[in-house]
Short mmCIF file of C-alpha atoms in Angstrom, two decimals:
data_model
loop_
_atom_site.label_atom_id
_atom_site.label_comp_id
_atom_site.label_asym_id
_atom_site.label_seq_id
_atom_site.Cartn_x
_atom_site.Cartn_y
_atom_site.Cartn_z
CA MET A 1 -112.99 91.55 59.26
CA VAL A 2 -112.16 92.72 62.71
CA GLY A 3 -109.01 94.89 63.42
CA ALA A 4 -106.21 94.44 65.40
CA PRO A 5 -106.58 96.83 68.85
CA ALA A 6 -104.48 100.04 68.38
CA GLN A 7 -101.52 99.63 70.39
CA ALA A 8 -101.41 102.13 73.12
CA GLN A 9 -98.91 105.40 72.70
CA ALA A 10 -96.01 106.17 74.41
CA PRO A 11 -95.75 109.25 76.71
CA THR A 12 -93.45 111.90 75.35
CA LEU A 13 -92.15 114.85 76.52
CA THR A 14 -93.91 118.31 75.51
CA SER A 15 -92.14 120.73 77.90
CA LEU A 16 -89.40 121.14 80.63
CA ALA A 17 -88.43 123.44 83.13
CA PRO A 18 -85.92 124.39 83.81
CA VAL A 19 -85.13 123.78 80.04
CA ARG A 20 -81.59 121.39 78.95
CA ASN A 21 -78.36 123.44 80.08
CA ALA A 22 -80.06 126.22 81.95
CA LEU A 23 -78.28 128.80 83.30
CA ALA A 24 -78.58 130.96 86.35
CA VAL A 25 -81.40 128.90 87.51
CA PRO A 26 -83.06 129.76 91.48
CA ARG A 27 -81.61 127.37 93.91
CA THR A 28 -85.08 126.75 95.71
CA THR A 29 -86.58 125.70 91.52
CA ALA A 30 -88.38 122.82 91.00
CA LEU A 31 -88.08 120.22 88.15
CA THR A 32 -91.55 120.37 86.07
CA VAL A 33 -92.33 118.33 83.06
CA GLY A 34 -94.89 117.95 80.92
CA PHE A 35 -95.73 115.04 79.47
CA SER A 36 -98.14 114.01 75.50
CA GLN A 37 -100.87 112.07 77.93
CA PRO A 38 -101.72 111.61 81.61
CA LEU A 39 -99.33 109.90 83.89
CA SER A 40 -99.75 107.03 86.32
CA SER A 41 -99.36 107.37 90.16
CA SER A 42 -96.50 105.38 90.07
CA SER A 43 -94.77 107.42 87.69
CA ALA A 44 -93.28 109.08 90.93
CA GLN A 45 -90.72 106.90 91.12
CA GLY A 46 -88.88 107.28 87.84
CA VAL A 47 -87.61 110.67 88.65
CA CYS A 48 -83.70 110.66 89.91
CA VAL A 49 -82.06 114.00 90.54
CA PHE A 50 -78.60 114.12 91.52
CA SER A 51 -77.09 116.58 93.13
CA THR A 52 -72.48 117.13 92.27
CA ARG A 53 -72.15 118.97 95.04
CA ARG A 54 -75.07 119.02 98.08
CA GLY A 55 -74.84 115.41 98.21
CA GLY A 56 -75.35 112.68 95.88
CA ARG A 57 -79.30 112.00 94.75
CA LEU A 58 -81.67 114.39 96.58
CA THR A 59 -84.91 113.94 98.36
CA GLY A 60 -87.81 115.96 97.51
CA THR A 61 -91.55 115.64 96.74
CA THR A 62 -92.89 113.95 93.37
CA THR A 63 -96.05 115.37 92.84
CA ILE A 64 -98.11 114.11 89.98
CA SER A 65 -101.22 116.24 87.97
CA GLY A 66 -102.69 114.96 85.30
CA SER A 67 -99.48 115.15 82.91
CA THR A 68 -97.67 116.78 84.66
CA LEU A 69 -94.48 116.13 86.63
CA ARG A 70 -93.35 118.07 89.65
CA PHE A 71 -90.08 117.08 91.80
CA THR A 72 -89.18 119.31 94.43
CA PRO A 73 -86.19 118.84 96.47
CA ALA A 74 -86.01 119.11 99.97
CA GLN A 75 -82.31 120.42 99.99
CA LEU A 76 -81.82 124.46 99.14
CA LEU A 77 -79.00 123.68 95.98
CA GLN A 78 -75.63 124.24 95.77
CA ALA A 79 -75.01 128.02 94.44
CA GLY A 80 -73.46 127.76 90.55
CA GLU A 81 -73.88 123.70 90.46
CA THR A 82 -74.96 121.48 87.80
CA VAL A 83 -77.93 119.29 88.84
CA SER A 84 -78.52 116.24 86.81
CA ALA A 85 -82.35 114.54 86.70
CA THR A 86 -83.34 111.21 84.97
CA LEU A 87 -86.71 110.50 83.90
CA THR A 88 -86.54 106.85 83.71
CA SER A 89 -88.59 104.03 81.84
CA ALA A 90 -90.82 103.74 85.58
CA VAL A 91 -92.39 106.96 84.36
CA ARG A 92 -95.52 105.53 82.21
CA SER A 93 -99.01 106.82 81.08
CA LEU A 94 -102.37 105.47 82.42
CA ASN A 95 -101.97 102.77 80.60
CA ASP A 96 -98.75 101.13 81.50
CA VAL A 97 -96.94 102.36 78.98
CA PRO A 98 -93.60 103.61 79.47
CA LEU A 99 -91.78 106.46 78.75
CA ALA A 100 -90.76 106.13 74.79
CA GLN A 101 -86.79 107.62 75.67
CA PRO A 102 -85.69 108.10 78.98
CA GLN A 103 -84.17 111.48 79.22
CA VAL A 104 -81.54 113.21 81.25
CA VAL A 105 -81.87 116.87 81.98
CA ARG A 106 -78.90 118.74 83.27
CA PHE A 107 -79.03 122.73 84.55
CA THR A 108 -76.74 125.09 86.34
CA THR A 109 -78.22 126.73 89.69
CA ALA A 110 -78.11 130.90 90.34
CA THR A 111 -75.17 132.34 91.89
CA THR A 112 -75.21 135.78 93.94
CA PRO A 113 -74.33 139.20 92.13
CA SER A 114 -70.48 140.10 93.25
CA ALA A 115 -67.28 142.00 92.34
CA GLY A 116 -65.68 138.45 91.06
CA LEU A 117 -62.69 139.38 93.31
CA PHE A 118 -60.81 136.46 94.34
CA THR A 119 -59.27 137.98 97.95
CA GLY A 120 -58.25 136.64 101.20
CA GLY A 121 -58.62 132.48 101.78
CA SER A 122 -56.38 129.67 102.77
CA ASP A 123 -53.94 127.14 102.05
CA PRO A 124 -54.90 124.00 103.78
CA ALA A 125 -51.53 121.18 103.45
CA ILE A 126 -52.25 118.27 101.51
CA THR A 127 -50.25 114.44 101.86
CA ASN A 128 -48.06 114.75 98.93
CA ALA A 129 -48.43 116.42 95.80
CA PRO A 130 -51.91 117.08 94.15
CA TYR A 131 -52.94 117.22 90.93
CA ALA A 132 -56.57 116.52 91.12
CA VAL A 133 -59.22 118.86 92.69
CA ALA A 134 -62.63 118.53 93.39
CA ALA A 135 -65.18 120.15 96.19
CA GLY A 136 -68.64 118.38 97.25
CA ASP A 137 -70.48 117.49 100.82
CA LEU A 138 -69.28 114.19 102.17
CA ASN A 139 -70.33 114.38 105.19
CA GLY A 140 -74.01 116.20 104.71
CA ASP A 141 -73.68 118.88 106.53
CA GLY A 142 -74.50 120.69 103.84
CA TRP A 143 -71.18 122.57 102.52
CA PRO A 144 -68.96 121.49 100.05
CA ASP A 145 -65.77 120.16 101.53
CA LEU A 146 -62.38 119.39 99.53
CA ILE A 147 -60.97 116.67 97.78
CA THR A 148 -57.61 116.04 96.13
CA HIS A 149 -55.87 112.73 94.04
CA ASN A 150 -52.17 112.87 95.09
CA ALA A 151 -48.91 111.52 94.13
CA GLY A 152 -48.21 108.86 96.79
CA ASN A 153 -51.24 106.15 95.91
CA ARG A 154 -53.34 108.87 98.68
CA LEU A 155 -56.60 110.66 98.44
CA SER A 156 -56.97 113.48 100.77
CA ILE A 157 -60.32 114.87 102.24
CA ARG A 158 -60.43 118.35 103.91
CA LEU A 159 -63.87 118.98 106.11
CA ASN A 160 -65.56 122.18 105.55
CA THR A 161 -66.07 124.04 108.88
CA GLY A 162 -68.57 126.10 106.96
CA THR A 163 -66.77 129.15 107.12
CA GLY A 164 -64.53 128.32 103.86
CA THR A 165 -62.14 126.85 105.96
CA PHE A 166 -60.89 122.89 106.31
CA SER A 167 -59.89 121.02 108.99
CA GLY A 168 -59.68 116.92 109.62
CA GLY A 169 -60.53 114.41 107.41
CA PRO A 170 -58.86 111.18 106.39
CA ASP A 171 -56.26 110.49 103.40
CA VAL A 172 -57.56 107.05 101.50
CA GLY A 173 -55.19 104.44 99.77
CA VAL A 174 -55.89 105.09 96.04
CA LEU A 175 -53.30 104.33 92.94
CA ASN A 176 -51.52 107.04 91.04
CA GLY A 177 -53.01 109.38 88.55
CA MET A 178 -54.23 112.67 88.47
CA ASP A 179 -57.85 112.52 87.88
CA LEU A 180 -61.06 112.66 90.02
CA ALA A 181 -64.66 112.65 89.67
CA VAL A 182 -67.24 112.81 92.27
CA GLY A 183 -70.67 111.41 91.64
CA ASP A 184 -73.42 109.42 94.13
CA VAL A 185 -72.58 105.79 92.29
CA ASP A 186 -74.68 103.22 94.50
CA ASN A 187 -77.74 105.38 94.89
CA ASP A 188 -77.68 106.16 99.01
CA GLY A 189 -77.61 109.89 98.68
CA ASP A 190 -74.24 110.94 99.36
CA LEU A 191 -71.25 111.45 96.98
CA ASP A 192 -68.65 108.82 96.36
CA LEU A 193 -65.33 109.46 94.75
CA VAL A 194 -63.73 107.17 91.21
CA VAL A 195 -60.24 108.23 90.49
CA ASP A 196 -58.08 107.39 87.75
CA GLY A 197 -55.09 104.94 87.96
CA GLY A 198 -53.11 106.53 85.06
CA GLY A 199 -50.41 106.99 87.39
CA SER A 200 -48.94 111.17 87.84
CA ILE A 201 -45.25 112.43 87.02
CA VAL A 202 -44.10 110.05 89.92
CA GLY A 203 -46.13 106.86 89.97
CA PRO A 204 -46.58 104.03 87.71
CA PRO A 205 -49.85 103.62 85.07
CA SER A 206 -52.60 100.99 85.66
CA GLY A 207 -55.07 99.33 84.08
CA THR A 208 -57.54 100.05 87.07
CA ALA A 209 -59.41 102.79 88.46
CA VAL A 210 -60.71 103.13 92.39
CA LEU A 211 -64.36 103.21 93.64
CA VAL A 212 -64.33 105.32 96.92
CA ARG A 213 -67.56 104.25 98.39
CA ASN A 214 -68.96 107.17 101.26
CA ASN A 215 -70.86 106.04 103.94
CA GLY A 216 -72.62 109.38 104.25
CA ALA A 217 -70.48 110.44 107.54
CA ALA A 218 -67.03 111.22 105.17
CA GLY A 219 -66.36 107.09 105.53
CA PHE A 220 -64.53 105.76 103.26
CA SER A 221 -64.19 102.10 101.65
CA SER A 222 -62.52 101.33 98.20
CA SER A 223 -62.90 98.75 95.18
CA SER A 224 -61.11 98.77 92.37
CA ILE A 225 -62.92 99.05 88.87
CA SER A 226 -61.07 96.92 86.07
CA PHE A 227 -60.49 98.23 82.97
CA PRO A 228 -58.76 96.79 79.90
CA ALA A 229 -55.55 99.44 79.75
CA ARG A 230 -54.27 101.99 81.08
CA VAL A 231 -56.94 104.63 82.80
CA THR A 232 -55.94 108.27 82.30
CA GLY A 233 -59.41 110.05 82.67
CA VAL A 234 -62.32 109.28 84.37
CA ALA A 235 -66.06 110.71 84.31
CA LEU A 236 -69.39 109.97 85.85
CA GLY A 237 -72.76 110.26 84.56
CA ASP A 238 -76.08 108.58 83.58
CA VAL A 239 -75.45 107.40 79.84
CA ASN A 240 -78.06 105.43 79.29
CA GLY A 241 -81.57 106.77 81.50
CA ASP A 242 -81.98 104.27 84.14
CA GLY A 243 -81.38 106.44 87.02
CA TYR A 244 -78.16 105.39 88.00
CA VAL A 245 -74.79 107.19 87.75
CA ASP A 246 -71.95 105.13 84.99
CA VAL A 247 -68.24 105.47 85.37
CA ILE A 248 -66.36 105.85 81.79
CA GLY A 249 -62.79 105.56 81.77
CA ALA A 250 -60.28 107.27 79.54
CA LEU A 251 -57.76 104.56 78.22
CA ALA A 252 -55.46 106.79 76.03
CA GLY A 253 -56.47 105.56 73.47
CA ALA A 254 -60.44 104.96 73.51
CA LEU A 255 -63.09 105.10 76.00
CA ASN A 256 -64.81 102.54 78.23
CA ILE A 257 -68.20 102.51 79.29
CA ARG A 258 -69.05 100.99 81.89
CA LEU A 259 -72.63 100.44 83.17
CA ASN A 260 -73.90 100.56 86.66
CA ASP A 261 -76.17 97.78 88.14
CA GLY A 262 -77.90 100.45 90.44
CA GLN A 263 -75.66 99.57 93.37
CA GLY A 264 -72.56 100.67 92.18
CA ASN A 265 -71.34 97.61 90.61
CA PHE A 266 -70.06 97.71 87.14
CA LEU A 267 -70.43 95.59 83.98
CA ALA A 268 -67.18 93.59 83.43
CA SER A 269 -67.33 95.03 79.85
CA GLY A 270 -68.57 97.78 77.88
CA GLN A 271 -68.58 99.46 74.40
CA LEU A 272 -64.83 100.94 73.96
CA VAL A 273 -65.38 103.88 71.50
CA GLY A 274 -63.07 106.40 70.01
CA GLY A 275 -60.04 107.71 72.03
CA GLY A 276 -59.23 110.28 73.96
CA ASN A 277 -56.63 110.60 77.43
CA LYS A 278 -59.77 112.99 79.09
CA VAL A 279 -63.35 112.54 78.61
CA VAL A 280 -66.04 115.32 80.10
CA LEU A 281 -69.74 114.75 80.26
CA GLY A 282 -72.87 116.56 78.63
CA ASP A 283 -76.00 116.76 76.37
CA LEU A 284 -74.38 118.09 72.98
CA ASP A 285 -77.36 117.81 70.48
CA ASN A 286 -79.97 118.60 73.26
CA ASP A 287 -81.61 115.45 72.79
CA GLY A 288 -82.00 114.57 76.43
CA ASP A 289 -79.20 111.85 76.64
CA LEU A 290 -75.61 112.19 77.79
CA ASP A 291 -72.53 112.65 74.94
CA LEU A 292 -69.06 112.70 75.70
CA VAL A 293 -66.21 114.47 74.84
CA ALA A 294 -62.62 113.59 74.21
CA THR A 295 -59.39 115.29 74.59
CA GLU A 296 -56.81 113.22 72.50
CA LEU A 297 -52.91 114.55 74.05
CA GLY A 298 -50.03 115.24 71.45
CA TYR A 299 -49.27 116.68 68.30
CA PRO A 300 -51.41 117.46 66.55
CA GLY A 301 -54.11 117.70 69.23
CA ARG A 302 -57.48 117.21 68.48
CA VAL A 303 -60.93 116.47 70.80
CA LEU A 304 -63.97 114.21 69.63
CA THR A 305 -67.55 114.59 70.69
CA LEU A 306 -69.39 111.41 70.37
CA LEU A 307 -73.45 111.52 70.67
CA ASN A 308 -75.35 109.21 72.70
CA ASP A 309 -77.90 107.25 70.91
CA GLY A 310 -79.98 107.33 74.51
CA ALA A 311 -79.13 103.78 75.58
CA GLY A 312 -75.39 104.38 76.19
CA THR A 313 -74.30 103.46 72.82
CA PHE A 314 -71.65 106.31 71.33
CA ARG A 315 -71.05 107.20 67.51
CA LEU A 316 -68.05 109.60 66.91
CA SER A 317 -69.38 112.61 65.58
CA GLU A 318 -66.60 115.08 65.44
CA THR A 319 -63.26 116.17 64.90
CA LEU A 320 -62.11 119.33 66.31
CA PRO A 321 -58.49 119.87 66.02
CA THR A 322 -57.02 121.99 68.31
CA SER A 323 -54.10 124.88 67.61
CA SER A 324 -52.06 122.65 69.93
CA TYR A 325 -51.10 120.24 72.06
CA PRO A 326 -54.56 119.75 74.43
CA LEU A 327 -54.40 119.11 77.92
CA GLN A 328 -58.06 119.43 78.89
CA THR A 329 -61.47 120.04 77.99
CA ARG A 330 -64.81 121.39 79.94
CA LEU A 331 -68.64 122.06 78.92
CA GLY A 332 -70.29 124.82 79.06
CA ASP A 333 -72.75 127.21 77.59
CA VAL A 334 -70.63 130.54 77.50
CA ASP A 335 -72.00 132.11 74.71
CA GLY A 336 -75.92 131.79 76.21
CA ASP A 337 -77.92 130.09 73.36
CA GLY A 338 -78.82 127.16 74.97
CA ASP A 339 -76.16 124.87 74.21
CA LEU A 340 -73.10 123.61 75.16
CA ASP A 341 -69.64 124.70 74.11
CA VAL A 342 -66.20 123.34 73.91
CA VAL A 343 -63.73 124.80 75.86
CA THR A 344 -59.88 123.35 75.56
CA VAL A 345 -57.10 124.27 77.12
CA ILE A 346 -53.87 124.65 75.12
CA GLN A 347 -49.98 123.75 76.94
CA THR A 348 -48.27 126.77 75.90
CA GLN A 349 -44.90 126.87 77.44
CA VAL A 350 -42.78 129.83 75.92
CA ALA A 351 -41.63 132.27 78.00
CA ASN A 352 -44.12 135.32 78.16
CA THR A 353 -46.28 134.08 75.37
CA PRO A 354 -49.72 134.48 76.27
CA GLY A 355 -51.88 131.01 77.16
CA VAL A 356 -54.13 130.13 75.32
CA LEU A 357 -57.61 128.43 75.72
CA ASN A 358 -59.30 127.50 72.17
CA LEU A 359 -63.24 128.30 72.11
CA PHE A 360 -65.42 125.73 69.81
CA ARG A 361 -68.87 127.50 69.57
CA ASN A 362 -71.82 124.94 69.39
CA GLU A 363 -74.17 125.70 66.78
CA GLY A 364 -77.12 123.93 67.70
CA GLN A 365 -77.07 120.12 67.03
CA GLY A 366 -73.82 119.02 68.47
CA THR A 367 -71.36 120.40 65.05
CA PHE A 368 -68.80 123.11 66.30
CA THR A 369 -67.20 125.93 64.79
CA ARG A 370 -63.93 126.86 66.46
CA GLN A 371 -64.02 131.02 67.40
CA ALA A 372 -61.71 133.27 68.62
CA ASP A 373 -59.07 132.18 71.48
CA VAL A 374 -59.31 133.14 74.92
CA LEU A 375 -55.87 134.53 76.04
CA VAL A 376 -54.78 133.93 79.63
CA THR A 377 -51.24 133.41 82.00
CA VAL A 378 -48.58 131.29 80.03
CA SER A 379 -48.79 127.95 80.97
CA PRO A 380 -52.15 126.69 81.51
CA GLN A 381 -53.10 123.91 82.83
CA ASP A 382 -56.67 123.28 83.29
CA VAL A 383 -59.93 125.79 83.10
CA ALA A 384 -63.13 125.42 85.43
CA LEU A 385 -66.56 127.33 84.26
CA GLY A 386 -68.60 129.28 86.54
CA ASP A 387 -70.71 131.97 87.27
CA VAL A 388 -68.41 134.06 89.53
CA ASP A 389 -70.03 137.27 89.48
CA GLY A 390 -73.35 136.52 89.50
CA ASP A 391 -74.10 137.81 86.16
CA GLY A 392 -76.53 134.92 84.50
CA ASP A 393 -73.26 133.79 82.21
CA LEU A 394 -70.30 131.36 82.61
CA ASP A 395 -66.82 132.84 83.61
CA LEU A 396 -63.83 131.11 82.74
CA VAL A 397 -60.84 130.35 85.03
CA SER A 398 -57.46 128.98 84.43
CA VAL A 399 -54.36 128.29 86.20
CA SER A 400 -50.57 128.81 85.30
CA LEU A 401 -48.27 126.41 86.06
CA ALA A 402 -45.52 128.88 85.24
CA ARG A 403 -46.80 132.03 87.21
CA ASN A 404 -48.48 130.55 90.10
CA THR A 405 -51.95 132.02 89.36
CA ALA A 406 -55.02 131.53 88.26
CA SER A 407 -56.32 133.92 85.58
CA VAL A 408 -59.64 135.16 85.88
CA ARG A 409 -61.89 136.48 82.91
CA LEU A 410 -65.59 137.43 82.86
CA ASN A 411 -67.92 136.91 79.91
CA ALA A 412 -69.58 139.56 78.50
CA GLY A 413 -72.69 137.06 78.06
CA THR A 414 -71.79 136.08 74.24
CA GLY A 415 -68.79 134.17 75.00
CA SER A 416 -66.07 137.13 75.02
CA PHE A 417 -64.08 137.35 77.70
CA SER A 418 -62.27 140.38 79.09
CA ASP A 419 -59.35 140.62 81.60
CA ALA A 420 -60.50 140.94 84.93
CA GLN A 421 -57.87 139.15 88.01
CA GLU A 422 -54.76 137.52 88.61
CA VAL A 423 -55.07 135.20 91.36
CA SER A 424 -51.87 134.30 93.65
CA VAL A 425 -51.73 131.00 94.75
CA GLY A 426 -49.56 127.97 95.83
CA ASN A 427 -46.70 126.30 93.65
CA ARG A 428 -47.53 124.65 90.47
CA PRO A 429 -51.17 124.45 90.61
CA TYR A 430 -52.52 121.62 88.71
CA SER A 431 -56.05 121.74 88.64
CA VAL A 432 -58.91 124.71 90.13
CA VAL A 433 -62.71 124.40 90.58
CA LEU A 434 -65.58 126.73 91.88
CA ALA A 435 -67.06 125.81 94.74
CA ASP A 436 -69.17 128.00 97.66
CA VAL A 437 -67.35 126.43 100.34
CA ASP A 438 -68.44 130.20 102.59
CA ASP A 439 -71.87 129.90 102.10
CA ASN A 440 -72.25 132.95 100.35
CA GLY A 441 -73.85 132.19 97.41
CA THR A 442 -70.92 133.18 95.34
CA LEU A 443 -67.90 130.67 93.40
CA ASP A 444 -64.82 130.64 95.46
CA LEU A 445 -61.77 129.04 93.76
CA LEU A 446 -59.78 126.49 94.50
CA THR A 447 -56.31 125.04 93.19
CA ALA A 448 -54.40 121.49 93.44
CA ASN A 449 -51.05 122.59 94.00
CA GLU A 450 -48.37 120.10 93.15
CA THR A 451 -45.26 121.17 94.68
CA GLY A 452 -46.87 123.73 97.24
CA THR A 453 -48.45 120.55 98.71
CA SER A 454 -51.29 122.29 99.31
CA VAL A 455 -54.84 123.77 98.07
CA SER A 456 -55.27 127.45 97.09
CA VAL A 457 -59.10 129.03 98.56
CA ARG A 458 -59.51 131.77 97.24
CA LEU A 459 -63.05 133.57 98.78
CA ASN A 460 -65.05 135.53 96.50
CA SER A 461 -66.48 137.58 99.33
CA GLN A 462 -67.02 141.37 97.94
CA VAL A 463 -71.07 140.13 97.40
CA LEU A 464 -72.67 143.61 95.90
CA ALA A 465 -74.87 145.91 97.40
CA THR A 466 -77.98 144.84 95.45
CA SER A 467 -78.30 141.28 96.65
CA PRO A 468 -80.22 140.15 99.00
CA ARG A 469 -77.69 138.08 100.62
CA ALA A 470 -75.19 141.28 99.88
CA VAL A 471 -75.22 140.77 104.03
CA THR A 472 -74.88 138.05 106.26
CA PRO A 473 -77.65 138.00 108.78
CA ALA A 474 -76.78 137.43 112.01
CA TRP A 475 -78.58 134.64 113.80
CA GLN A 476 -77.64 132.62 116.92
CA LEU A 477 -79.17 130.15 118.97
CA TYR A 478 -79.27 129.34 122.51
CA PRO A 479 -78.50 128.07 125.27
CA ASN A 480 -75.66 126.04 123.28
CA PRO A 481 -74.78 123.61 124.35
CA ALA A 482 -78.10 123.11 124.52
CA HIS A 483 -80.41 120.41 126.73
CA GLU A 484 -83.91 120.45 126.45
CA GLN A 485 -85.11 123.21 123.69
CA VAL A 486 -83.22 126.18 121.73
CA GLN A 487 -84.01 129.36 121.42
CA VAL A 488 -83.93 130.31 117.64
CA GLU A 489 -83.15 133.77 117.19
CA LEU A 490 -83.24 135.06 113.54
CA PRO A 491 -82.37 138.69 112.13
CA ALA A 492 -85.04 141.09 110.95
CA ALA A 493 -85.15 140.30 107.54
CA PHE A 494 -86.31 136.58 107.85
CA ARG A 495 -89.49 138.07 110.13
CA GLY A 496 -92.90 137.74 107.84
CA GLN A 497 -90.92 134.73 105.53
CA ALA A 498 -92.13 131.11 105.96
CA VAL A 499 -89.38 129.47 108.02
CA GLN A 500 -88.27 125.68 108.54
CA LEU A 501 -86.02 124.47 110.87
CA CYS A 502 -83.72 121.38 110.23
CA LEU A 503 -81.43 119.70 112.54
CA CYS A 504 -78.81 117.38 111.19
CA ASN A 505 -76.73 114.75 113.31
CA ALA A 506 -73.28 114.27 112.23
CA LEU A 507 -73.89 111.76 109.35
CA GLY A 508 -76.39 114.27 108.02
CA GLN A 509 -79.45 112.94 108.84
CA VAL A 510 -82.48 114.86 110.08
CA VAL A 511 -83.39 114.24 113.71
CA ARG A 512 -85.68 117.31 113.90
CA GLU A 513 -88.06 119.38 111.44
CA GLN A 514 -90.32 121.67 111.97
CA SER A 515 -92.32 125.30 110.53
CA LEU A 516 -90.77 128.07 112.92
CA ASN A 517 -93.84 129.50 115.43
CA PRO A 518 -92.80 132.93 115.38
CA THR A 519 -94.19 133.45 118.79
CA ALA A 520 -92.68 130.43 120.53
CA PRO A 521 -89.07 130.47 118.24
CA GLN A 522 -87.95 127.53 120.01
CA LEU A 523 -87.18 123.66 118.60
CA SER A 524 -87.27 120.86 121.29
CA VAL A 525 -83.98 118.74 121.76
CA ALA A 526 -85.30 116.36 124.12
CA GLY A 527 -84.43 113.07 123.66
CA LEU A 528 -81.89 112.93 121.06
CA ALA A 529 -77.66 111.98 121.64
CA ALA A 530 -75.40 114.12 123.08
CA GLY A 531 -73.30 115.12 120.35
CA LEU A 532 -72.32 117.75 117.87
CA TYR A 533 -75.40 118.76 114.81
CA THR A 534 -76.04 120.99 112.68
CA MET A 535 -79.25 123.35 112.62
CA HIS A 536 -80.41 124.54 109.05
CA VAL A 537 -82.79 127.32 108.83
CA ARG A 538 -84.40 127.63 105.51
CA THR A 539 -86.34 129.99 103.93
CA SER A 540 -87.56 130.42 99.85
CA GLN A 541 -84.97 132.88 99.43
CA GLN A 542 -81.91 131.66 101.11
CA GLN A 543 -81.03 128.99 104.10
CA LEU A 544 -78.49 129.82 107.48
CA SER A 545 -76.60 126.96 108.92
CA THR A 546 -74.82 126.85 112.25
CA ARG A 547 -73.49 124.28 115.39
CA LEU A 548 -75.06 123.24 117.80
CA LEU A 549 -73.79 121.04 120.68
CA ILE A 550 -76.09 118.94 122.82
CA GLU A 551 -74.83 117.75 126.17
#
């Protein structure tokens, strides 16, 4: 009797670099994945890498060598950003058997060592009262721009000049709300925006979120995403491993998962699960998919964790009681053990009483134990996690509504925090984000100030002398304005290194690219349309950028 033919085995992951939830990953890193068997050449189509700061889905080079897949981004990653990579079912064996389970991997890039002190900066004006702030490169020039969700049905965009100052940019009509998410929802290589419609202090609620599509040059168009109840929070991430960014709406009592069809259109219905007024995503149990953490406002307060089965279906895992009324939750590996911990802002408005952040330590499989609270300035409203001093661990920055300050708490590396600085910001800061807005490799501080109708930008500019980027090298292009060709004069620190020139137009599109010839350091601009361009000069260690006018 002839037996049935053996069924071909599906490939599985055997190695991964960077590992899941890795911190301080070099900005020039490549994603390298080992599999249990050799891959087909078509598997190169199965890797999708997204930047949360750089401009959405990244371009790059994917190579297959036997059972190893390697993706090398074409762009230098932003300092301190979270990068997300999906390995879809398009990854296949030589026998055309798909990956056993799609995988989503997130890691955080390194920042330059600094004193972690915030000084200077500016307070660009915002239309109406801003309640949420985010940062991301919206026009493809390589610098994070500023986005706020405001009262009065407005979304404000302020474009980065490249030095951490902001000007210009449109206001976009949306709905009243207090949340904002940034991601490439239509897979076209730029960052789009999603805002809630849950109402603000001065505006009514709505059962709708608004998708604001980016055309790549900071031009926007809006459309609605209908939900079955009031939307009080939004988050973005690929929850089913198909390479597309999905949207999760917090509905003040349930989470609604809406899957993306690949064009930025979301299924008309989706799973309703759990509860919560705010939601964040991360791989809590290190199994290669994005789980959910929901903050449920009220007394007694609690935080819910919901684990993903890999296909975008969730189940309630744990309910974490908080010390009092929770406002917002963030995720990050604060104790450096390779898994995501939970940090929750607790509402405290008693005069002269310290503010509190509840810290829940991940025990390794998505189960949590509450640790000692982190004390901050009274009346905290939001918190951001990031490596502000460049020592390889995640620090905390919270904002105080009552004192108009940001509290900086530096991490000792094990999840214990020391007081570092109280930074003055605008009136009634509701939201805080960390991003390298002045391109020196350190994380700067941005707060959305409600009654100040501004965003406070505080720069982290005291780079340590031991850092290779301690002094930003002087360089220039000439002539500028240019006509036929431009000379590139680089600092001495660049000599002997391989240098790549990349010239981008106002849409962020690459129009000229070449390796720099040290004996003839010039680039032809003949045939290019007159206008303002951005020149990027890259080595394996850093990138410099400046404007070039062509006449």
